[in-house]
Short mmCIF file of C-alpha atoms and ligand atoms in Angstrom, two decimals:
data_model
loop_
_atom_site.label_atom_id
_atom_site.label_comp_id
_atom_site.label_asym_id
_atom_site.label_seq_id
_atom_site.Cartn_x
_atom_site.Cartn_y
_atom_site.Cartn_z
CA UNK F 1 52.29 -31.57 -30.22
CA UNK F 2 48.18 -31.77 -31.25
CA UNK F 3 47.86 -35.23 -30.05
CA UNK F 4 44.61 -35.75 -28.73
CA UNK F 5 43.62 -33.61 -30.71
CA UNK F 6 40.40 -34.33 -33.18
CA UNK F 7 42.03 -34.68 -36.28
CA UNK F 8 40.80 -31.45 -38.86
CA UNK F 9 37.50 -33.41 -40.79
CA UNK F 10 37.08 -36.12 -38.66
CA UNK F 11 33.26 -36.51 -39.37
CA UNK F 12 33.02 -38.93 -36.04
CA UNK F 13 33.61 -36.92 -33.49
CA UNK F 14 30.89 -36.73 -31.29
CA UNK F 15 29.69 -33.55 -29.34
CA UNK F 16 29.07 -33.47 -25.79
CA UNK F 17 26.80 -30.63 -24.01
CA UNK F 18 28.47 -28.14 -21.44
CA UNK F 19 27.03 -25.25 -19.00
CA UNK F 20 28.65 -21.99 -20.00
CA UNK F 21 29.56 -19.35 -18.09
CA UNK F 22 29.91 -16.35 -21.02
CA UNK F 23 29.38 -13.35 -19.08
CA UNK F 24 29.56 -12.49 -15.71
CA UNK F 25 25.89 -11.49 -13.79
CA UNK F 26 23.88 -13.21 -16.86
CA UNK F 27 22.23 -17.12 -17.09
CA UNK F 28 24.05 -19.80 -17.83
CA UNK F 29 23.91 -21.52 -21.01
CA UNK F 30 24.24 -24.86 -22.73
CA UNK F 31 26.96 -25.19 -25.72
CA UNK F 32 28.29 -27.72 -27.78
CA UNK F 33 32.02 -28.96 -27.69
CA UNK F 34 33.54 -32.27 -29.59
CA UNK F 35 34.67 -34.93 -27.90
CA UNK F 36 39.09 -34.92 -27.10
CA UNK F 37 41.11 -38.40 -27.48
CA UNK F 38 42.73 -39.00 -24.16
CA UNK F 39 46.27 -37.46 -24.77
CA UNK F 40 48.87 -39.41 -23.21
CA UNK F 41 48.41 -39.34 -18.93
CA UNK F 42 45.03 -37.90 -19.10
CA UNK F 43 41.31 -39.65 -18.81
CA UNK F 44 38.06 -38.90 -20.49
CA UNK F 45 34.76 -39.26 -18.01
CA UNK F 46 31.31 -39.39 -19.04
CA UNK F 47 30.08 -36.84 -16.42
CA UNK F 48 26.61 -38.21 -13.83
CA UNK F 49 26.07 -36.45 -11.23
CA UNK F 50 28.31 -32.59 -10.63
CA UNK F 51 27.44 -30.68 -7.23
CA UNK F 52 26.38 -27.02 -7.51
CA UNK F 53 28.21 -25.04 -4.18
CA UNK F 54 27.89 -21.13 -2.76
CA UNK F 55 31.19 -20.45 -5.28
CA UNK F 56 29.43 -21.11 -8.57
CA UNK F 57 27.43 -18.58 -7.37
CA UNK F 58 30.14 -16.28 -7.27
CA UNK F 59 31.57 -17.34 -9.60
CA UNK F 60 28.52 -16.81 -11.67
CA UNK F 61 28.47 -12.74 -10.70
CA UNK F 62 31.98 -11.85 -10.98
CA UNK F 63 33.19 -12.01 -7.48
CA UNK F 64 36.54 -14.02 -7.94
CA UNK F 65 38.47 -13.48 -10.93
CA UNK F 66 38.13 -15.97 -13.95
CA UNK F 67 38.67 -16.42 -17.19
CA UNK F 68 35.63 -16.65 -19.58
CA UNK F 69 34.24 -17.87 -20.50
CA UNK F 70 34.25 -20.72 -18.90
CA UNK F 71 32.45 -24.66 -18.46
CA UNK F 72 31.45 -24.48 -15.05
CA UNK F 73 31.65 -27.50 -11.93
CA UNK F 74 34.60 -28.30 -9.78
CA UNK F 75 32.91 -30.61 -7.92
CA UNK F 76 31.23 -34.01 -10.67
CA UNK F 77 31.52 -38.22 -10.39
CA UNK F 78 31.28 -40.00 -13.39
CA UNK F 79 32.51 -42.86 -15.68
CA UNK F 80 35.38 -43.74 -17.46
CA UNK F 81 35.14 -43.21 -20.65
CA UNK F 82 38.79 -44.08 -22.58
CA UNK F 83 41.35 -44.16 -20.74
CA UNK F 84 45.54 -42.44 -21.82
CA UNK F 85 48.04 -43.96 -22.41
CA UNK F 86 50.34 -45.31 -19.01
CA UNK F 87 46.66 -44.38 -17.07
CA UNK F 88 46.07 -47.75 -15.62
CA UNK F 89 45.54 -47.51 -12.38
CA UNK F 90 43.73 -44.94 -9.45
CA UNK F 91 45.45 -42.87 -6.52
CA UNK F 92 44.98 -45.23 -4.36
CA UNK F 93 47.15 -48.18 -7.23
CA UNK F 94 43.94 -49.67 -7.48
CA UNK F 95 43.28 -51.00 -11.63
CA UNK F 96 41.72 -49.00 -13.91
CA UNK F 97 39.09 -49.19 -16.59
CA UNK F 98 36.73 -47.77 -18.68
CA UNK F 99 33.35 -48.14 -17.34
CA UNK F 100 34.70 -47.54 -13.90
CA UNK F 101 32.46 -44.85 -11.75
CA UNK F 102 35.74 -42.08 -10.46
CA UNK F 103 35.39 -39.26 -8.33
CA UNK F 104 38.83 -37.14 -9.02
CA UNK F 105 39.88 -33.46 -7.16
CA UNK F 106 38.97 -30.61 -9.34
CA UNK F 107 42.89 -29.05 -8.90
CA UNK F 108 46.28 -29.93 -9.68
CA UNK F 109 48.21 -27.74 -8.32
CA UNK F 110 52.00 -26.67 -10.10
CA UNK F 111 54.28 -29.31 -7.52
CA UNK F 112 57.33 -27.08 -7.87
CA UNK F 113 56.31 -24.43 -6.53
CA UNK F 114 57.29 -23.01 -2.53
CA UNK F 115 53.91 -24.03 -0.75
CA UNK F 116 53.92 -27.53 -3.15
CA UNK F 117 57.33 -28.76 -2.97
CA UNK F 118 58.96 -26.85 0.52
CA UNK F 119 55.72 -26.49 2.73
CA UNK F 120 54.23 -28.82 1.26
CA UNK F 121 50.91 -27.88 1.36
CA UNK F 122 49.38 -27.35 -2.56
CA UNK F 123 46.36 -26.00 -1.85
CA UNK F 124 48.06 -22.90 -1.62
CA UNK F 125 49.36 -23.66 -4.89
CA UNK F 126 48.89 -19.86 -6.66
CA UNK F 127 49.35 -21.62 -10.30
CA UNK F 128 47.07 -24.26 -9.26
CA UNK F 129 44.87 -25.65 -12.41
CA UNK F 130 41.22 -25.80 -11.29
CA UNK F 131 38.34 -28.26 -13.12
CA UNK F 132 35.34 -25.41 -14.20
CA UNK F 133 36.94 -22.35 -12.43
CA UNK F 134 39.94 -21.44 -13.39
CA UNK F 135 40.52 -22.92 -17.30
CA UNK F 136 38.00 -21.40 -20.46
CA UNK F 137 36.76 -23.48 -22.47
CA UNK F 138 37.70 -21.09 -25.01
CA UNK F 139 40.86 -23.04 -25.12
CA UNK F 140 41.34 -26.73 -26.12
CA UNK F 141 40.19 -29.39 -24.50
CA UNK F 142 36.92 -26.93 -23.59
CA UNK F 143 35.25 -29.32 -21.55
CA UNK F 144 37.07 -28.43 -18.43
CA UNK F 145 34.03 -28.33 -16.32
CA UNK F 146 32.03 -31.30 -14.35
CA UNK F 147 28.36 -29.40 -15.51
CA UNK F 148 28.93 -30.99 -18.26
CA UNK F 149 27.65 -34.60 -20.19
CA UNK F 150 32.14 -35.22 -20.01
CA UNK F 151 34.37 -33.84 -18.96
CA UNK F 152 38.80 -34.26 -20.39
CA UNK F 153 40.83 -35.06 -17.32
CA UNK F 154 44.20 -33.86 -17.84
CA UNK F 155 47.47 -35.28 -16.44
CA UNK F 156 48.45 -35.13 -13.26
CA UNK F 157 44.25 -34.69 -12.20
CA UNK F 158 44.42 -36.96 -8.82
CA UNK F 159 41.20 -39.74 -9.82
CA UNK F 160 39.60 -42.30 -7.79
CA UNK F 161 37.60 -45.45 -7.75
CA UNK F 162 34.88 -44.93 -6.58
CA UNK F 163 34.78 -47.46 -3.16
CA UNK F 164 32.49 -50.31 -3.39
CA UNK F 165 28.67 -49.83 -2.51
CA UNK F 166 29.15 -46.15 -2.87
CA UNK F 167 27.26 -44.88 -5.13
CA UNK F 168 28.15 -41.46 -6.81
CA UNK F 169 25.14 -39.83 -5.28
CA UNK F 170 26.36 -40.10 -1.64
CA UNK F 171 30.00 -39.00 -3.33
CA UNK F 172 28.48 -35.17 -4.85
CA UNK F 173 26.90 -35.05 -1.48
CA UNK F 174 28.78 -33.60 0.27
CA UNK F 175 31.23 -31.92 -2.82
CA UNK F 176 33.47 -29.65 -2.64
CA UNK F 177 32.42 -29.55 1.11
CA UNK F 178 33.78 -33.12 1.67
CA UNK F 179 37.78 -32.51 1.50
CA UNK F 180 37.05 -28.55 2.06
CA UNK F 181 36.03 -29.79 5.41
CA UNK F 182 38.68 -33.09 4.94
CA UNK F 183 41.15 -30.81 5.26
CA UNK F 184 40.12 -27.60 7.72
CA UNK F 185 38.66 -30.01 10.10
CA UNK F 186 40.20 -33.00 9.73
CA UNK F 187 44.03 -31.16 9.11
CA UNK F 188 44.30 -28.03 10.49
CA UNK F 189 41.57 -27.99 13.96
CA UNK F 190 42.05 -31.74 15.39
CA UNK F 191 39.36 -32.18 17.70
CA UNK F 192 40.00 -34.45 20.24
CA UNK F 193 37.48 -37.49 21.66
CA UNK F 194 35.41 -35.53 23.98
CA UNK F 195 35.09 -31.86 22.32
CA UNK F 196 32.66 -29.54 22.55
CA UNK F 197 32.88 -28.05 18.76
CA UNK F 198 30.40 -25.77 17.63
CA UNK F 199 29.85 -25.24 13.64
CA UNK F 200 28.09 -21.89 12.43
CA UNK F 201 26.73 -21.96 9.48
CA UNK F 202 23.98 -25.32 8.39
CA UNK F 203 25.17 -25.59 4.30
CA UNK F 204 26.93 -27.93 2.72
CA UNK F 205 30.26 -27.65 4.80
CA UNK F 206 28.53 -26.47 7.85
CA UNK F 207 27.18 -29.79 7.62
CA UNK F 208 30.07 -31.47 6.76
CA UNK F 209 32.00 -30.17 9.70
CA UNK F 210 29.49 -31.40 11.90
CA UNK F 211 29.27 -34.72 10.33
CA UNK F 212 33.45 -34.68 10.61
CA UNK F 213 33.91 -33.63 14.18
CA UNK F 214 31.25 -36.50 15.63
CA UNK F 215 33.39 -39.42 13.54
CA UNK F 216 36.36 -37.90 15.24
CA UNK F 217 35.20 -38.53 18.18
CA UNK F 218 33.73 -34.63 19.79
CA UNK F 219 31.11 -35.23 22.72
CA UNK F 220 28.23 -33.02 21.33
CA UNK F 221 28.02 -31.11 18.12
CA UNK F 222 26.04 -28.06 18.24
CA UNK F 223 25.23 -26.87 14.39
CA UNK F 224 24.42 -22.83 14.79
CA UNK F 225 22.28 -22.40 11.62
CA UNK F 226 19.19 -21.75 9.26
CA UNK F 227 17.14 -21.66 7.92
CA UNK F 228 14.89 -24.34 9.69
CA UNK F 229 14.88 -26.41 6.68
CA UNK F 230 17.94 -27.02 6.50
CA UNK F 231 18.38 -27.75 10.21
CA UNK F 232 14.70 -30.38 9.58
CA UNK F 233 17.19 -31.77 6.70
CA UNK F 234 20.25 -31.43 9.33
CA UNK F 235 18.29 -33.30 11.78
CA UNK F 236 16.89 -35.99 9.91
CA UNK F 237 20.07 -37.02 8.18
CA UNK F 238 21.38 -37.56 12.64
CA UNK F 239 23.90 -34.37 11.71
CA UNK F 240 24.74 -32.34 14.98
CA UNK F 241 23.53 -33.66 18.43
CA UNK F 242 22.21 -29.67 18.69
CA UNK F 243 20.36 -26.83 16.26
CA UNK F 244 20.07 -22.82 16.53
CA UNK F 245 18.28 -21.59 14.10
CA UNK F 246 19.56 -18.52 13.51
CA UNK F 247 16.89 -17.03 11.49
CA UNK F 248 14.54 -16.95 15.14
CA UNK F 249 17.19 -17.00 17.13
CA UNK F 250 18.11 -13.28 15.96
CA UNK F 251 19.16 -10.89 18.59
CA UNK F 252 23.37 -11.11 18.74
CA UNK F 253 22.71 -11.40 22.55
CA UNK F 254 20.37 -14.14 23.63
CA UNK F 255 21.91 -16.53 20.76
CA UNK F 256 25.20 -16.60 22.54
CA UNK F 257 23.59 -17.07 25.83
CA UNK F 258 21.37 -19.93 24.25
CA UNK F 259 24.51 -21.59 22.40
CA UNK F 260 26.99 -21.21 25.40
CA UNK F 261 24.10 -23.25 27.13
CA UNK F 262 24.72 -26.27 25.96
CA UNK F 263 28.04 -25.82 26.64
CA UNK F 264 30.21 -27.50 29.68
CA UNK F 265 29.27 -24.70 32.75
CA UNK F 266 28.16 -22.58 30.04
CA UNK F 267 32.60 -22.43 29.58
CA UNK F 268 32.19 -22.12 25.26
CA UNK F 269 32.91 -24.88 22.65
CA UNK F 270 36.84 -26.71 22.43
CA UNK F 271 36.43 -25.71 19.24
CA UNK F 272 34.47 -23.97 16.77
CA UNK F 273 34.41 -23.89 12.68
CA UNK F 274 33.08 -21.04 11.29
CA UNK F 275 31.76 -21.96 7.50
CA UNK F 276 28.76 -19.20 7.08
CA UNK F 277 31.38 -16.52 4.86
CA UNK F 278 28.81 -13.79 6.86
CA UNK F 279 32.08 -12.09 8.35
CA UNK F 280 30.01 -10.33 11.15
CA UNK F 281 29.90 -14.10 12.37
CA UNK F 282 33.63 -14.32 12.67
CA UNK F 283 33.41 -11.97 16.36
CA UNK F 284 30.27 -14.15 17.53
CA UNK F 285 32.48 -16.93 16.95
CA UNK F 286 35.03 -16.75 18.99
CA UNK F 287 33.09 -15.36 21.86
CA UNK F 288 31.83 -19.00 21.43
CA UNK F 289 35.21 -19.97 22.29
CA UNK F 290 35.97 -21.27 25.43
CA UNK F 291 39.72 -19.95 26.55
CA UNK F 292 42.07 -21.74 25.21
CA UNK F 293 40.00 -23.24 22.61
CA UNK F 294 40.31 -23.27 18.76
CA UNK F 295 37.72 -21.61 16.72
CA UNK F 296 38.54 -22.15 12.92
CA UNK F 297 37.27 -19.51 10.31
CA UNK F 298 36.60 -21.69 6.88
CA UNK F 299 33.13 -20.70 5.67
CA UNK F 300 35.16 -16.85 4.45
CA UNK F 301 35.76 -19.14 0.58
CA UNK F 302 35.26 -14.97 -0.85
CA UNK F 303 35.86 -11.94 0.12
CA UNK F 304 33.41 -10.01 1.39
CA UNK F 305 35.13 -7.20 3.07
CA UNK F 306 36.16 -5.94 6.95
CA UNK F 307 34.28 -6.74 9.94
CA UNK F 308 34.54 -5.79 13.75
CA UNK F 309 36.05 -7.69 16.65
CA UNK F 310 38.22 -7.41 19.69
CA UNK F 311 41.36 -8.18 19.18
CA UNK F 312 41.44 -8.27 23.16
CA UNK F 313 39.40 -11.13 23.39
CA UNK F 314 42.21 -13.60 21.51
CA UNK F 315 45.31 -12.70 24.13
CA UNK F 316 42.78 -13.09 27.04
CA UNK F 317 41.03 -15.92 25.59
CA UNK F 318 44.21 -17.05 24.63
CA UNK F 319 42.69 -18.83 21.32
CA UNK F 320 44.51 -20.50 18.53
CA UNK F 321 42.76 -19.00 15.56
CA UNK F 322 43.09 -20.86 12.38
CA UNK F 323 42.72 -20.77 8.40
CA UNK F 324 41.64 -23.05 5.94
CA UNK F 325 42.01 -23.01 2.34
CA UNK F 326 40.32 -24.74 -0.41
CA UNK F 327 42.39 -28.81 -0.53
CA UNK F 328 44.23 -30.79 -2.08
CA UNK F 329 44.32 -33.39 -4.33
CA UNK F 330 45.18 -35.98 -0.86
CA UNK F 331 41.95 -34.14 0.85
CA UNK F 332 39.83 -35.61 -1.88
CA UNK F 333 41.54 -38.80 -2.02
CA UNK F 334 40.92 -38.83 1.63
CA UNK F 335 37.06 -37.51 1.20
CA UNK F 336 36.56 -39.60 -0.88
CA UNK F 337 37.73 -43.39 0.87
CA UNK F 338 35.92 -42.35 3.96
CA UNK F 339 32.39 -41.98 2.17
CA UNK F 340 31.48 -45.65 3.14
CA UNK F 341 32.44 -44.81 7.31
CA UNK F 342 30.52 -41.76 6.38
CA UNK F 343 27.51 -43.05 5.23
CA UNK F 344 27.38 -46.17 7.59
CA UNK F 345 26.49 -43.34 10.35
CA UNK F 346 24.25 -40.04 7.61
CA UNK F 347 21.42 -40.43 5.22
CA UNK F 348 24.14 -38.76 2.71
CA UNK F 349 21.27 -38.74 -0.98
CA UNK F 350 18.94 -36.72 1.93
CA UNK F 351 20.51 -33.75 1.24
CA UNK F 352 20.96 -34.06 -2.61
CA UNK F 353 18.12 -32.74 -4.73
CA UNK F 354 18.52 -33.16 -9.06
CA UNK F 355 17.96 -31.16 -11.88
CA UNK F 356 18.65 -31.81 -15.66
CA UNK F 357 21.81 -30.05 -17.04
CA UNK F 358 19.39 -27.84 -18.60
CA UNK F 359 17.29 -27.08 -15.55
CA UNK F 360 20.65 -25.30 -14.19
CA UNK F 361 18.99 -21.58 -13.52
CA UNK F 362 16.28 -23.03 -11.70
CA UNK F 363 18.72 -24.69 -9.55
CA UNK F 364 20.86 -22.32 -8.85
CA UNK F 365 18.23 -19.55 -7.37
CA UNK F 366 17.13 -22.17 -5.66
CA UNK F 367 20.45 -22.97 -3.88
CA UNK F 368 20.37 -18.47 -3.43
CA UNK F 369 17.30 -19.31 -1.89
CA UNK F 370 17.82 -21.81 0.29
CA UNK F 371 15.09 -24.19 -0.79
CA UNK F 372 18.01 -26.97 -1.38
CA UNK F 373 20.79 -27.87 0.50
CA UNK F 374 22.58 -29.52 -2.34
CA UNK F 375 21.63 -29.11 -5.74
CA UNK F 376 22.68 -32.00 -7.87
CA UNK F 377 23.31 -32.07 -11.90
CA UNK F 378 22.42 -35.81 -13.60
CA UNK F 379 23.22 -35.51 -17.09
CA UNK F 380 21.39 -37.76 -19.66
CA UNK F 381 24.61 -39.30 -20.39
CA UNK F 382 24.75 -41.58 -18.65
CA UNK F 383 22.10 -43.97 -16.60
ZN1 ZN S 401 32.93 -25.48 -4.07
ZN1 ZN S 402 52.22 -25.14 -6.28
#
């Protein structure tokens, strides 16, 4: 059935620009696609802000298996342009209308596999659809990524209206790091009131982890990361209580002593959260965790290979070593609903650097160099 597909020869169908990855390792290109009408249960959104995250760099360079060509962008915010038949509320049950500012979960789990139906852990679903990652733009409805003037949200998407007083820029400032950390830190690591928490890494996931640890009642949050400009932004925004720069504290042994000295009696943190994506950070993280503590590995989203570590320490320190993979639509919803509380404490928009859609290649270069913390593509289609 061709419901929602543009009629042949329909001259009113307008075109929308989108950023397309055609070939691994190559620059991204702007391509235009026809706007499509939403089928029943679908929603067409004019994207206003779309985040760039570390995963996008890995996707561009073929580090994860994805179909090409693809409109990249798995984190975005925009304004509802057209609602398909039967869609009149958002994921919270609040009325949804054309013109509303919305955010949406990047993934649609299958709902029926072992992980979805029995484990109730849809982040582990193996056949979930992910906007901007595994939906090729060669196939209808083409506009399946956030780095675009428009996106077609398929039936089954989890869409949430932005809470009152929250701006698109505030929501996109953490992008997928927000729901990733809601899943990892609140759902799996579960810091307790009064905990001392160490966060390894000061990219968006690390900074989000530090913020949520603070909001969960951590007594002290120690951020171990870099470069200096990122830590400076963290300080300005009020993220973390202590900041250790791995670019100046380069020797593993003295860095370990420096960080442990910040923990009670030098015994290590109650929870250490890995958000670096660097395999070698894991052995150091185990050294930073106190006996009986938790080590939560969140940052190893891309497979960078094995790393030496001493498993004796896991036994001797009686560690809980935990992993967290991606996030579920519910985690995304919880993230967006937590933004009003986050922004009372942290000026999230300070994390953002804006780029136009056509400046995407520069934005990627700036992110790779660490010059920007959170590049965000702002579409000219929506003011
Ligand atoms: Zn991401
Ligand atoms: Zn599933």
